[in-house]
PDB file of C-alpha atoms (C1' of nucleotides) in Angstrom:
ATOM      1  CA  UNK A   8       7.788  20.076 -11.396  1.00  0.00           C
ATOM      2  CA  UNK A   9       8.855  22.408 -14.257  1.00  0.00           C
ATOM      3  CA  UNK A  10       9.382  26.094 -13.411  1.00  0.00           C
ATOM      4  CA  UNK A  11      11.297  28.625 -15.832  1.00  0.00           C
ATOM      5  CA  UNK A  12      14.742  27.026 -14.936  1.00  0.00           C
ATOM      6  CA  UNK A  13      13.864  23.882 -15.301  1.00  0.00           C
ATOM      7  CA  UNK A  14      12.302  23.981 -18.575  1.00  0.00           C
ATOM      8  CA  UNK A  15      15.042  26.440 -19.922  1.00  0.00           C
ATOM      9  CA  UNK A  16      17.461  23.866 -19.264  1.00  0.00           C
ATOM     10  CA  UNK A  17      15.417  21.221 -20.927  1.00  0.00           C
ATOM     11  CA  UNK A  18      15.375  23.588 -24.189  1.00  0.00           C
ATOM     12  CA  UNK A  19      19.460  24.036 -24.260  1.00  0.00           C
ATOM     13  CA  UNK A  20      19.851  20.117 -23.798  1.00  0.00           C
ATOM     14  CA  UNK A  21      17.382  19.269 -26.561  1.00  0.00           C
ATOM     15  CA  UNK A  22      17.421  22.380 -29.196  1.00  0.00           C
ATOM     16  CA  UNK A  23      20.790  21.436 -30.807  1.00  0.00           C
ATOM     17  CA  UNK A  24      19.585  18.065 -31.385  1.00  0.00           C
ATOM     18  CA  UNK A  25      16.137  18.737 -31.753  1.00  0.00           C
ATOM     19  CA  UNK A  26      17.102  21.822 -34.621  1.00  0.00           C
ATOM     20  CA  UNK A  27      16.939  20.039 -38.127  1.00  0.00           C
ATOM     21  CA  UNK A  28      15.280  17.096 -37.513  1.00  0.00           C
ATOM     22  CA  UNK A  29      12.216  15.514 -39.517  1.00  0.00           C
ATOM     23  CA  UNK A  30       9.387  14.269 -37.986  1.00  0.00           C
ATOM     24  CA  UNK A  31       8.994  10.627 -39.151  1.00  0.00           C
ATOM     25  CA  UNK A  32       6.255   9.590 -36.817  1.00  0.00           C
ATOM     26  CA  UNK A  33       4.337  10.621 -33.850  1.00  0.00           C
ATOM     27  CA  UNK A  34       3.115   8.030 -31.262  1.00  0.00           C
ATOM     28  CA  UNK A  35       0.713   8.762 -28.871  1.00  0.00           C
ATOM     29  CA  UNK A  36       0.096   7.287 -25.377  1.00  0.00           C
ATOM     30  CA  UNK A  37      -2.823   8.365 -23.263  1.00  0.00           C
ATOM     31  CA  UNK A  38      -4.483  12.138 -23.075  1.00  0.00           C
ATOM     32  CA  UNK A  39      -2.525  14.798 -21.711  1.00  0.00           C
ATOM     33  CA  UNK A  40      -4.728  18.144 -20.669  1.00  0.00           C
ATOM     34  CA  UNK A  41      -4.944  19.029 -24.488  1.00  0.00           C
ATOM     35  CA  UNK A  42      -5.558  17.022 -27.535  1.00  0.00           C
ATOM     36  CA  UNK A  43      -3.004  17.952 -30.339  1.00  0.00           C
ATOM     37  CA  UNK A  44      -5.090  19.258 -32.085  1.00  0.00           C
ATOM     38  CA  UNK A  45      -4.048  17.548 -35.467  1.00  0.00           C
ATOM     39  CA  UNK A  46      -3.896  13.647 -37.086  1.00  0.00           C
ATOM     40  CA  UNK A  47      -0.416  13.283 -35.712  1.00  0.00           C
ATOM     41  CA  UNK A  48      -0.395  11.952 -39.612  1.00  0.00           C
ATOM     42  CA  UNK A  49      -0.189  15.785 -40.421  1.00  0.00           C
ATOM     43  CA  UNK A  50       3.339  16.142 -38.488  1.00  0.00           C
ATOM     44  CA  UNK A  51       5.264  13.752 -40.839  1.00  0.00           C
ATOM     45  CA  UNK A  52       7.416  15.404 -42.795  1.00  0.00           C
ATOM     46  CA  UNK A  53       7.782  18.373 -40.670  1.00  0.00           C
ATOM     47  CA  UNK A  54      11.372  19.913 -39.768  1.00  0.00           C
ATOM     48  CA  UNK A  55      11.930  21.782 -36.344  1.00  0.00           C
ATOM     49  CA  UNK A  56      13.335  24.908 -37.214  1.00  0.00           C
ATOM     50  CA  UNK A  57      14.126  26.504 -34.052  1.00  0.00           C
ATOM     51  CA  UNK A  58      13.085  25.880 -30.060  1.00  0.00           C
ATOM     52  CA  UNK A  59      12.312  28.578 -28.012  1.00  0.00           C
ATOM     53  CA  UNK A  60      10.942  29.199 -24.371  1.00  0.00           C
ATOM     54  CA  UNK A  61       7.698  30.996 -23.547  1.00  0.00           C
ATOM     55  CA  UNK A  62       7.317  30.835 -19.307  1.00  0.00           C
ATOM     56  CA  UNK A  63       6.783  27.278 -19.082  1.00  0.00           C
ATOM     57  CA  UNK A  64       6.125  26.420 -22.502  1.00  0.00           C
ATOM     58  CA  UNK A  65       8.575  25.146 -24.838  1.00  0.00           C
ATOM     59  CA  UNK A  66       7.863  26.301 -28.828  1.00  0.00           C
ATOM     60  CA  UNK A  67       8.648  24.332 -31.579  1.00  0.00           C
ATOM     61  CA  UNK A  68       8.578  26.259 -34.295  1.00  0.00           C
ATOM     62  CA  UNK A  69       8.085  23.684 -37.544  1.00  0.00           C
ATOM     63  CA  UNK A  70       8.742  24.733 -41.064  1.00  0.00           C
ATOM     64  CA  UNK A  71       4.574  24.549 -41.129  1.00  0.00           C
ATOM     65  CA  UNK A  72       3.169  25.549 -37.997  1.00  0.00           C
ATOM     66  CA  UNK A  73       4.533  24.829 -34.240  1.00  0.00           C
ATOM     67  CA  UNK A  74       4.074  22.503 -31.432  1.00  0.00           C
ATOM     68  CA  UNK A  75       3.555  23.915 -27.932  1.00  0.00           C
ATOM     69  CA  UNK A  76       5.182  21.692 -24.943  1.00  0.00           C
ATOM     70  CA  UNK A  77       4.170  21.981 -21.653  1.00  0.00           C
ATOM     71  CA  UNK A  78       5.557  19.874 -18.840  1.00  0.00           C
ATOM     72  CA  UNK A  79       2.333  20.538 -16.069  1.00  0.00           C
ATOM     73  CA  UNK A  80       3.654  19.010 -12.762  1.00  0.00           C
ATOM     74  CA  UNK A  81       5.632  16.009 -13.802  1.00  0.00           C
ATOM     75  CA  UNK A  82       6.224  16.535 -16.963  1.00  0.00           C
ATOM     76  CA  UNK A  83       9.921  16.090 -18.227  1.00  0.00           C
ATOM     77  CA  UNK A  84      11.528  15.307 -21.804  1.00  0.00           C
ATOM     78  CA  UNK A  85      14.354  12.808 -22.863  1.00  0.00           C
ATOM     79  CA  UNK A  86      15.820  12.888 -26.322  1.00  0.00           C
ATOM     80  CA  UNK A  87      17.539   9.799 -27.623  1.00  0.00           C
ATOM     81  CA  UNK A  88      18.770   7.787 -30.584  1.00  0.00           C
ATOM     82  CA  UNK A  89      17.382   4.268 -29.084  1.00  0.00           C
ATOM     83  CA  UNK A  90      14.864   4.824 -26.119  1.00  0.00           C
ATOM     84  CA  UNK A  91      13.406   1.571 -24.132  1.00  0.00           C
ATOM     85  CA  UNK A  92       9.797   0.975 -25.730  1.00  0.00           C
ATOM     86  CA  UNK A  93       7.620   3.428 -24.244  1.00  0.00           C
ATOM     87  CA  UNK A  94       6.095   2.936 -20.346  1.00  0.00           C
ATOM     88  CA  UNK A  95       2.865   3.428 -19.403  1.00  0.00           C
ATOM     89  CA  UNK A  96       3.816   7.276 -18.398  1.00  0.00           C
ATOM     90  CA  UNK A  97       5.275   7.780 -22.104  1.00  0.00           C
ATOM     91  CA  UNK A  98       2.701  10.040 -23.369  1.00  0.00           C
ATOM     92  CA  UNK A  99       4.505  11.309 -26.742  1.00  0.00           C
ATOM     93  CA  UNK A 100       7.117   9.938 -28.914  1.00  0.00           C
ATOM     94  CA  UNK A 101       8.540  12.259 -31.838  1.00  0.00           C
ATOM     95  CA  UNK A 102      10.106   9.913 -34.042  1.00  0.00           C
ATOM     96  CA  UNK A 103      12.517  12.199 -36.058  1.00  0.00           C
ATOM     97  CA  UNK A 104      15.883  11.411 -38.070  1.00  0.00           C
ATOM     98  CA  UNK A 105      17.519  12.591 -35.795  1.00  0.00           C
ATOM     99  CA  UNK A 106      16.339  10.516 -32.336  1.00  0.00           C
ATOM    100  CA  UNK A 107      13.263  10.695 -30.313  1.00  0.00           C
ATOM    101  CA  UNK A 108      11.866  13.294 -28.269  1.00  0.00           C
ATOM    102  CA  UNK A 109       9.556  11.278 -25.620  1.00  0.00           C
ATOM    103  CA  UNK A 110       7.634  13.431 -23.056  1.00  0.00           C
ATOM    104  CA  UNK A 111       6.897  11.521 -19.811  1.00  0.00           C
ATOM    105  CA  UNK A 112       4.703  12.718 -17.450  1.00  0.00           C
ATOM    106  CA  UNK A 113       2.591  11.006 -14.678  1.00  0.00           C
ATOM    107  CA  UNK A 114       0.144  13.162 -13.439  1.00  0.00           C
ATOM    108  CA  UNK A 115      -0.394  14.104 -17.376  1.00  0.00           C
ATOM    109  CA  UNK A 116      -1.153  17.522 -16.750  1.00  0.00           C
ATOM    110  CA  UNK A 117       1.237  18.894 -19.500  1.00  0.00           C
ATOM    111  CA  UNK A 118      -0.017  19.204 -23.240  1.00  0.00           C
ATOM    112  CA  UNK A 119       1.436  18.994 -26.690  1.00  0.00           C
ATOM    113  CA  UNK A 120      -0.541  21.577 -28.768  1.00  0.00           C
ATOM    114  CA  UNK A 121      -0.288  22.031 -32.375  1.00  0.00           C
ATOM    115  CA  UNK A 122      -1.193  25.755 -33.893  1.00  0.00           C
ATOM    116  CA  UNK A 123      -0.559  26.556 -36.979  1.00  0.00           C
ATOM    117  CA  UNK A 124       1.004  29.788 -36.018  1.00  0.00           C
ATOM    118  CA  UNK A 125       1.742  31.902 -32.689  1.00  0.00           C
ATOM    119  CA  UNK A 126      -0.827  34.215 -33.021  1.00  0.00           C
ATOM    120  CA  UNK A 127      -3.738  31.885 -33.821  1.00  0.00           C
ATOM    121  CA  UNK A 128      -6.268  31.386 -31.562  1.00  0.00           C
ATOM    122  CA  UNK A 129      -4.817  28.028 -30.624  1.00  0.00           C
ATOM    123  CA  UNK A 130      -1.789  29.652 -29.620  1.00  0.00           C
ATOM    124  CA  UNK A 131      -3.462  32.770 -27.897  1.00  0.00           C
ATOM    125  CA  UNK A 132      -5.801  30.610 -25.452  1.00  0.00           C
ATOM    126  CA  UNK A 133      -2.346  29.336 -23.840  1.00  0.00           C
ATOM    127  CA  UNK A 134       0.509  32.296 -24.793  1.00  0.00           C
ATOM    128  CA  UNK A 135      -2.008  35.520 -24.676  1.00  0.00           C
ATOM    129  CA  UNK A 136      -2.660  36.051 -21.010  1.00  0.00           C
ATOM    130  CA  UNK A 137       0.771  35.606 -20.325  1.00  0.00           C
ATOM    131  CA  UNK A 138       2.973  37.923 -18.281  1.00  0.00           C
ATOM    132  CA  UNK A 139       6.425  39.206 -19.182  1.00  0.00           C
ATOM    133  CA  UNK A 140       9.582  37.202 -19.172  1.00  0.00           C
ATOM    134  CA  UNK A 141      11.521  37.706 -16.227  1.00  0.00           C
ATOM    135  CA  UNK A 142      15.197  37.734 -17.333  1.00  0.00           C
ATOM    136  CA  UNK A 143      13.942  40.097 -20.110  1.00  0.00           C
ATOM    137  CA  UNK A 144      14.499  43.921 -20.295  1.00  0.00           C
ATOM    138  CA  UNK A 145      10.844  44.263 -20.556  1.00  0.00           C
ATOM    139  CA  UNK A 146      10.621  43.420 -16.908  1.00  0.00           C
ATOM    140  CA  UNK A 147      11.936  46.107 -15.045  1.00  0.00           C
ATOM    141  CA  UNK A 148      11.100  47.364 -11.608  1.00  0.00           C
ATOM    142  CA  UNK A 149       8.853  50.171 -12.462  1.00  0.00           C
ATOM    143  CA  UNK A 150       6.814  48.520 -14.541  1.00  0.00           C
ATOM    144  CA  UNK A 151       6.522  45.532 -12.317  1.00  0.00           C
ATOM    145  CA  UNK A 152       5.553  48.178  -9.627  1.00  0.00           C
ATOM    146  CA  UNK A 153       3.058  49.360 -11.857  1.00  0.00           C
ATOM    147  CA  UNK A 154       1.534  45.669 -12.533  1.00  0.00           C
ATOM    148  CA  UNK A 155       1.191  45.375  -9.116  1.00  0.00           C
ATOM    149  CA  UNK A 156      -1.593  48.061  -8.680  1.00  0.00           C
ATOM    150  CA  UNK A 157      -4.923  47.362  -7.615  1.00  0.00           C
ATOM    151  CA  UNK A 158      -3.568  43.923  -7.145  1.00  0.00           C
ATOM    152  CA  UNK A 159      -5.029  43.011  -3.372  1.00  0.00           C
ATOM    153  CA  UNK A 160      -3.972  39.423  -3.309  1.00  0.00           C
ATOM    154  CA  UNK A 161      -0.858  38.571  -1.296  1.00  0.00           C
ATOM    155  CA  UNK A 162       2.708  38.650  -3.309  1.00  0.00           C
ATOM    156  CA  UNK A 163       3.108  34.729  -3.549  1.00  0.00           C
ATOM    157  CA  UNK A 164      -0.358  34.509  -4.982  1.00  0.00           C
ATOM    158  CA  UNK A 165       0.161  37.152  -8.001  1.00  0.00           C
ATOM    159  CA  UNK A 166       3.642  35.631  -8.811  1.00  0.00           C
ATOM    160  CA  UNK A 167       2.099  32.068  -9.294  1.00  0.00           C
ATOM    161  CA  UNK A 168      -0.044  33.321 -11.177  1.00  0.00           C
ATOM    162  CA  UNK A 169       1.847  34.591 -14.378  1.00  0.00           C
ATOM    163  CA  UNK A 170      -0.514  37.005 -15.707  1.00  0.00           C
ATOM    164  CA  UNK A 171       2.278  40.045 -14.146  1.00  0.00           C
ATOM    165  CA  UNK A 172       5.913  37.794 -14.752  1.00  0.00           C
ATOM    166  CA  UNK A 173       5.793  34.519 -16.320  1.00  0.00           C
ATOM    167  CA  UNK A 174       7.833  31.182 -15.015  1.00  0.00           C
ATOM    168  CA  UNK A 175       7.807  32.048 -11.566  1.00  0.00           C
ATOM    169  CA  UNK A 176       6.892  28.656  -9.701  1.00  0.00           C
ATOM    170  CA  UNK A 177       6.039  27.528  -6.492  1.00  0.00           C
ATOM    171  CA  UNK A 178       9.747  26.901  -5.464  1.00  0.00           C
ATOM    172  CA  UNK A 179      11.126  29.816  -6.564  1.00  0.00           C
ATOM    173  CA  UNK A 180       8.304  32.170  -5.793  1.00  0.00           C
ATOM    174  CA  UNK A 181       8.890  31.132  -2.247  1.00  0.00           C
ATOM    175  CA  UNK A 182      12.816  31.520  -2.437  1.00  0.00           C
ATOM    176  CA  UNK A 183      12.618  35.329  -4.111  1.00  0.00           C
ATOM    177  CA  UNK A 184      10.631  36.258  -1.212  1.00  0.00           C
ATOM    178  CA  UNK A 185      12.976  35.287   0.681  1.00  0.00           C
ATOM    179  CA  UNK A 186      15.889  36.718  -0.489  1.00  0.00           C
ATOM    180  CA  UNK A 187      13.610  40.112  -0.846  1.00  0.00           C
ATOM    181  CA  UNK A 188      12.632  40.141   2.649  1.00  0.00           C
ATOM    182  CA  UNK A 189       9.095  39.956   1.489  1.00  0.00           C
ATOM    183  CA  UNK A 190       6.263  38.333   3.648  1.00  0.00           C
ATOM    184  CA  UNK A 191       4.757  36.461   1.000  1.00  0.00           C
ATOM    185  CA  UNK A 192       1.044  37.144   2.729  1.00  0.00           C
ATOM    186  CA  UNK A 193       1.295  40.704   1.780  1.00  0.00           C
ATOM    187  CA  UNK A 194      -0.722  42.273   0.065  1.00  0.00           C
ATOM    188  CA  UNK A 195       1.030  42.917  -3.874  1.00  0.00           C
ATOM    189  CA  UNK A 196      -0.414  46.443  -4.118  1.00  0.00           C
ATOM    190  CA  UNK A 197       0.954  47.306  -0.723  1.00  0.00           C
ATOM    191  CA  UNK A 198       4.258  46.709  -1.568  1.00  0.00           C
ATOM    192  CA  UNK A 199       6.867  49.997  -1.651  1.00  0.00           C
ATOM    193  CA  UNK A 200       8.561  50.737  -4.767  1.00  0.00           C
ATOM    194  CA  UNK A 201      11.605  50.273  -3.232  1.00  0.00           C
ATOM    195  CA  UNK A 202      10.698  46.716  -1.998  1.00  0.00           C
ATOM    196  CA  UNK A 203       9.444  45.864  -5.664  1.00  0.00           C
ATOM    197  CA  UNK A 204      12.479  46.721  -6.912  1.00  0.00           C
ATOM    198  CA  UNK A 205      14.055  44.071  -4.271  1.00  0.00           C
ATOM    199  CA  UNK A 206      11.570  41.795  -5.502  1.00  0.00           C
ATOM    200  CA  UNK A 207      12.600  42.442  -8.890  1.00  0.00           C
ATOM    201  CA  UNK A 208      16.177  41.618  -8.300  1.00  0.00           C
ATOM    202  CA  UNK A 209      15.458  38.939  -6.153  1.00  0.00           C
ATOM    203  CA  UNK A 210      13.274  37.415  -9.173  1.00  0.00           C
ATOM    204  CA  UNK A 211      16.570  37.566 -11.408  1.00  0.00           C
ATOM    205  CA  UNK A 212      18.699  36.337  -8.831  1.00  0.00           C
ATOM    206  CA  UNK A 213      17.496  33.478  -8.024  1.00  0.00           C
ATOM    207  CA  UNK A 214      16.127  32.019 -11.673  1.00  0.00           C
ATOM    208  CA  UNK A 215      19.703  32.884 -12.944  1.00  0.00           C
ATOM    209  CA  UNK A 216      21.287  30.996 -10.299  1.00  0.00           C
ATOM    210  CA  UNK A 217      19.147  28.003 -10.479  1.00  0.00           C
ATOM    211  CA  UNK A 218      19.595  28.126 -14.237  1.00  0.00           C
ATOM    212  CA  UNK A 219      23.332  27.915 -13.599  1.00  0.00           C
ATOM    213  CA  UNK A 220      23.278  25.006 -11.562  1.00  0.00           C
ATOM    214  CA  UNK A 221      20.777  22.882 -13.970  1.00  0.00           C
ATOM    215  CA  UNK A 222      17.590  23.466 -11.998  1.00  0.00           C
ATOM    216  CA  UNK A 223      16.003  21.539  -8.776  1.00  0.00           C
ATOM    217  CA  UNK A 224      15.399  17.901  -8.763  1.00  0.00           C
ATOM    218  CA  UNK A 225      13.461  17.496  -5.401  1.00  0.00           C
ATOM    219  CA  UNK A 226      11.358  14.260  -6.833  1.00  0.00           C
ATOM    220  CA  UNK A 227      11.500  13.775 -10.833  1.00  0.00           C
ATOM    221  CA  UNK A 228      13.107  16.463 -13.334  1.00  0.00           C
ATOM    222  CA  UNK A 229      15.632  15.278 -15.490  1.00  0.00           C
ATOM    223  CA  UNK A 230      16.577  15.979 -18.912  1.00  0.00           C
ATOM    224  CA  UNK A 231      18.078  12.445 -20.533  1.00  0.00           C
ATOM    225  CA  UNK A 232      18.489  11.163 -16.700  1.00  0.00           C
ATOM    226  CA  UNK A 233      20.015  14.316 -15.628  1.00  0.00           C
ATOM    227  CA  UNK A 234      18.659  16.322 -12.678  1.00  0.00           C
ATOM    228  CA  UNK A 235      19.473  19.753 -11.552  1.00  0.00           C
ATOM    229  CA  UNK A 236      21.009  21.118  -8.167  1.00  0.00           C
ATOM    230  CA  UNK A 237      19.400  23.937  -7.054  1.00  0.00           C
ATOM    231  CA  UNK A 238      17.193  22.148  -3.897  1.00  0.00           C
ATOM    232  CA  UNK A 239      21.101  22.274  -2.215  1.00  0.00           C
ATOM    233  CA  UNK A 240      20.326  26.215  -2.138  1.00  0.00           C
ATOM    234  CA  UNK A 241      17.046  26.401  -0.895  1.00  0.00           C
ATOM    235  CA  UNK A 242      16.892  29.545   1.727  1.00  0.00           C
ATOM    236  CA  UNK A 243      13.496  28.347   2.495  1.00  0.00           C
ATOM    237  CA  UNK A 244      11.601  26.054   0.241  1.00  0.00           C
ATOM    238  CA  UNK A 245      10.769  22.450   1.913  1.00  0.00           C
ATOM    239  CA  UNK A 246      12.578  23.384   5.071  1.00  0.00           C
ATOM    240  CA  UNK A 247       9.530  23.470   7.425  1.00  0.00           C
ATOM    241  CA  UNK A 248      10.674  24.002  10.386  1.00  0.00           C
ATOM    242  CA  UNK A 249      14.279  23.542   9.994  1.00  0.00           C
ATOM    243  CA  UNK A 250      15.741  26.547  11.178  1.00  0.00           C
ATOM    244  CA  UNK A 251      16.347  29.652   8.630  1.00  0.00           C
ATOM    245  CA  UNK A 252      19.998  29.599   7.232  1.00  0.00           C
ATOM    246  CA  UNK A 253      20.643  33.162   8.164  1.00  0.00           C
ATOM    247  CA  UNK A 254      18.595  34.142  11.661  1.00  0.00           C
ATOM    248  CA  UNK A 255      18.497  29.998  13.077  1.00  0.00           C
ATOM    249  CA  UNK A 256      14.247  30.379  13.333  1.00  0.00           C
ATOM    250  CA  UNK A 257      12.394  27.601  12.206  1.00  0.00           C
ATOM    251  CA  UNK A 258      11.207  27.766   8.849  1.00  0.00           C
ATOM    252  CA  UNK A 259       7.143  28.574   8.987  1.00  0.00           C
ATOM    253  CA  UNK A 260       4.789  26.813   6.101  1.00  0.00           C
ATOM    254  CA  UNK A 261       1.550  27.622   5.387  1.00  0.00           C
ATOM    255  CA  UNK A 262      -1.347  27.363   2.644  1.00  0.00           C
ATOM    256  CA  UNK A 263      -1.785  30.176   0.112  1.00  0.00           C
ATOM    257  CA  UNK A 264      -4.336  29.324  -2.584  1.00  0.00           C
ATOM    258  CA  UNK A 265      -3.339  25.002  -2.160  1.00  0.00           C
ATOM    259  CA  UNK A 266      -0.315  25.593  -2.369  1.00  0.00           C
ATOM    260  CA  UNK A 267       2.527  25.344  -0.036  1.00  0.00           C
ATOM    261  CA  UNK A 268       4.335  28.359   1.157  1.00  0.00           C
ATOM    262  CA  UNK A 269       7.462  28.696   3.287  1.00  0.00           C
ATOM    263  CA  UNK A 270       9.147  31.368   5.223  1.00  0.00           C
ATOM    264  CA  UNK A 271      11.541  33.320   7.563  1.00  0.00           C
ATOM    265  CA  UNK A 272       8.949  34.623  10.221  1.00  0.00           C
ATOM    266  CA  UNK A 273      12.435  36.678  11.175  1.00  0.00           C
ATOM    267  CA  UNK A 274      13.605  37.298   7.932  1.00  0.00           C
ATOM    268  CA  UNK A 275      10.689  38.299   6.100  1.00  0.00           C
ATOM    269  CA  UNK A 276       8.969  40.162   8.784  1.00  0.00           C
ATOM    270  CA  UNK A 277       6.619  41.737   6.582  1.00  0.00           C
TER     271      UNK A 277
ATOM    272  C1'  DC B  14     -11.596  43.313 -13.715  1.00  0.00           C
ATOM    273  C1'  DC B  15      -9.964  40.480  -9.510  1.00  0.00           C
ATOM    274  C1'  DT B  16     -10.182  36.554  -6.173  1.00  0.00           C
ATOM    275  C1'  DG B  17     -10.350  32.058  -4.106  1.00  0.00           C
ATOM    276  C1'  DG B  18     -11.650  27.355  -4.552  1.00  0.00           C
ATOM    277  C1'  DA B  19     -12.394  23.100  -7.258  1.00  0.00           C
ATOM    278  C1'  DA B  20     -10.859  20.415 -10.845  1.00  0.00           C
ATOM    279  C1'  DC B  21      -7.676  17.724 -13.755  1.00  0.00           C
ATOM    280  C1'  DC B  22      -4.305  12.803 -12.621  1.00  0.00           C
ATOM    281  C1'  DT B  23      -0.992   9.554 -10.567  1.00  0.00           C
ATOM    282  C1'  DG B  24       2.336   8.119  -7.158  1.00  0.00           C
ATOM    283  C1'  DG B  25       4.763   8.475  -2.828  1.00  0.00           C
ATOM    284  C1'  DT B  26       4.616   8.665   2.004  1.00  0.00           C
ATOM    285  C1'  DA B  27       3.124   9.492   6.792  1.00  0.00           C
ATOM    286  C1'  DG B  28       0.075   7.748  10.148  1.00  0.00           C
ATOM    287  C1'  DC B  29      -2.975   4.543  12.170  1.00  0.00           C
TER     288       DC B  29
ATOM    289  C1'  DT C  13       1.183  -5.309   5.902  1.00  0.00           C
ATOM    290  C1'  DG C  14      -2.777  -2.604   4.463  1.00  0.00           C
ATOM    291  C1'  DC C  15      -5.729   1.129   4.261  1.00  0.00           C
ATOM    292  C1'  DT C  16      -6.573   6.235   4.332  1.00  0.00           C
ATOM    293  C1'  DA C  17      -5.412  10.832   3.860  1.00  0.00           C
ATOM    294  C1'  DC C  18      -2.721  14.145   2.203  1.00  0.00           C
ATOM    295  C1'  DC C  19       0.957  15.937  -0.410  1.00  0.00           C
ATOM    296  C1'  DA C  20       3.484  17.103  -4.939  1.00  0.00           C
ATOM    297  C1'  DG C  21       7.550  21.686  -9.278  1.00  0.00           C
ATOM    298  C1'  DG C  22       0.842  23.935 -12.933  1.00  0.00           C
ATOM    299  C1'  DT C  23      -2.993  25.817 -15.055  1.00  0.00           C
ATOM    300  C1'  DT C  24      -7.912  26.498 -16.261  1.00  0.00           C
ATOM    301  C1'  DC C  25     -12.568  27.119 -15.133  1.00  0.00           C
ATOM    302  C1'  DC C  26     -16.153  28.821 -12.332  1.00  0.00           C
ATOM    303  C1'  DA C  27     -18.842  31.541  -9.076  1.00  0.00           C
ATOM    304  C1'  DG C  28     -18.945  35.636  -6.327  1.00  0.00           C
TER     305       DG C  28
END
DNA sequence: CCTGGAACCTGGTAGC
DNA sequence: TGCTACCAGGTTCCAG
């Protein structure tokens, strides 16, 4: 479910209310991919100090350590003074003075990691292989030209995954190409550095905007109820064979790696 | 080092 | 209606 935008939005709805609070106690529904990695006893007492975004991960940094958030596929967070009693999807409750954080999430493949810092090895085995940020200065078009080298695998393939730019999902990997012109079969390191750098842009372009407009709710995202609505701007992205908004051909899907991809035959030509 | 495929888990839906 | 098969916004692990 949760790409960059979606979990960037999730941190500016919770961090204002989630900065300050105590933890007053942590309840635990089933497994998630990770244990935590500490007696949830040990998190009493603890005071969020700040909540920051790293790709798909969420950071809270504690006065004593952090806690690492990921949402997997169906993950999503609600943070409220009085929240129902917990469903059988309610995986984590952070009981804090001020409200609850409650991570729900089906499928369970997200995690709630404790480390004890960001550059333990607890931290490292999910941050270290990590590629740069994307609406960072760090990721500019040369250097994402340069990551692309030796890199045979098609474009889509190397953007999902996030060892060369990080938070680049299967939505919006599919709607950059678009807007690039890119064939997302391509080969990465046969891309022109010209064409990077529309890649690049595209990238940008298209996280920004979906930022703006609170994400895309195509099943379950929501932050406290509220969904995003980017899926009414999809160029390409669950439109099988609907035609293309700009050339009127049908929208072509195909399998890259399990994954769904879709595209402008027309339009992204190559 | 890079790559592709299987695995993790549950729920919704299309098709028979 | 009921059963089966496949699909879903992610990531790690493994073999080649």
């Amino acid at each position: 479910m949760p790409e960059l935008p979606e979990v960037e939005v999730t941190r500016l709805r919770i961090a204002d209310r989630l900065v300050g609070a105590r933890i007053e106690a942590v309840r635990l529904g089933q497994p998630l991919r990770w244990p935590l990695g500490v007696a949830p006893q040990a998190l009493v007492g603890r005071q969020v100090r700040a909540v920051r975004r790293r790709g798909k991960y969420l950071l809270l940094d504690l006065d004593e350590g952090l806690l690492l958030l990921h949402l997997g596929m169906s993950g999503s967070l609600t943070m409220g003074e009085a929240l129902p009693p917990p469903g059988r999807h309610d995986h984590v409750d952070l009981h804090t003075d001020r409200g609850t954080l409650r991570l729900h999430d089906p499928r369970r493949f997200g995690a709630v990691v404790h480390a004890r810092g960001e550059d333990d090895a607890v931290a490292q085995r999910l941050l270290g292989g990590l590629g740069v940020e994307p609406l960072e200065a760090a990721f500019d078009p040369i250097r994402f030209h340069a990551a692309l080298r030796g890199r045979r695998a098609p474009i889509k393939t190397v953007l999902l995954a996030g060892d060369v730019v990080v938070g680049v999902g299967n939505i919006y990997a599919s709607e950059a190409l678009f807007l690039a012109g890119i064939r997302p079969t391509t080969p990465a390191m046969r891309l022109s550095r010209p064409r990077v750098a529309r890649l690049h842009a595209a990238i940008r372009q298209v996280l920004q905007r979906a930022l703006a407009v609170g994400g895309s709710t195509l099943r379950d995202f929501r932050v406290d109820g509220q969904g995003g609505y980017f899926q009414l701007e999809m160029w390409v992205y669950d439109r099988a064979g609907q035609p293309c908004r700009v050339c009127g051909t049908p929208i072509r899907l195909i399998r890259q790696g399990q994954r769904s991809t879709y595209y402008c035959p027309r339009c992204q030509a190559r």
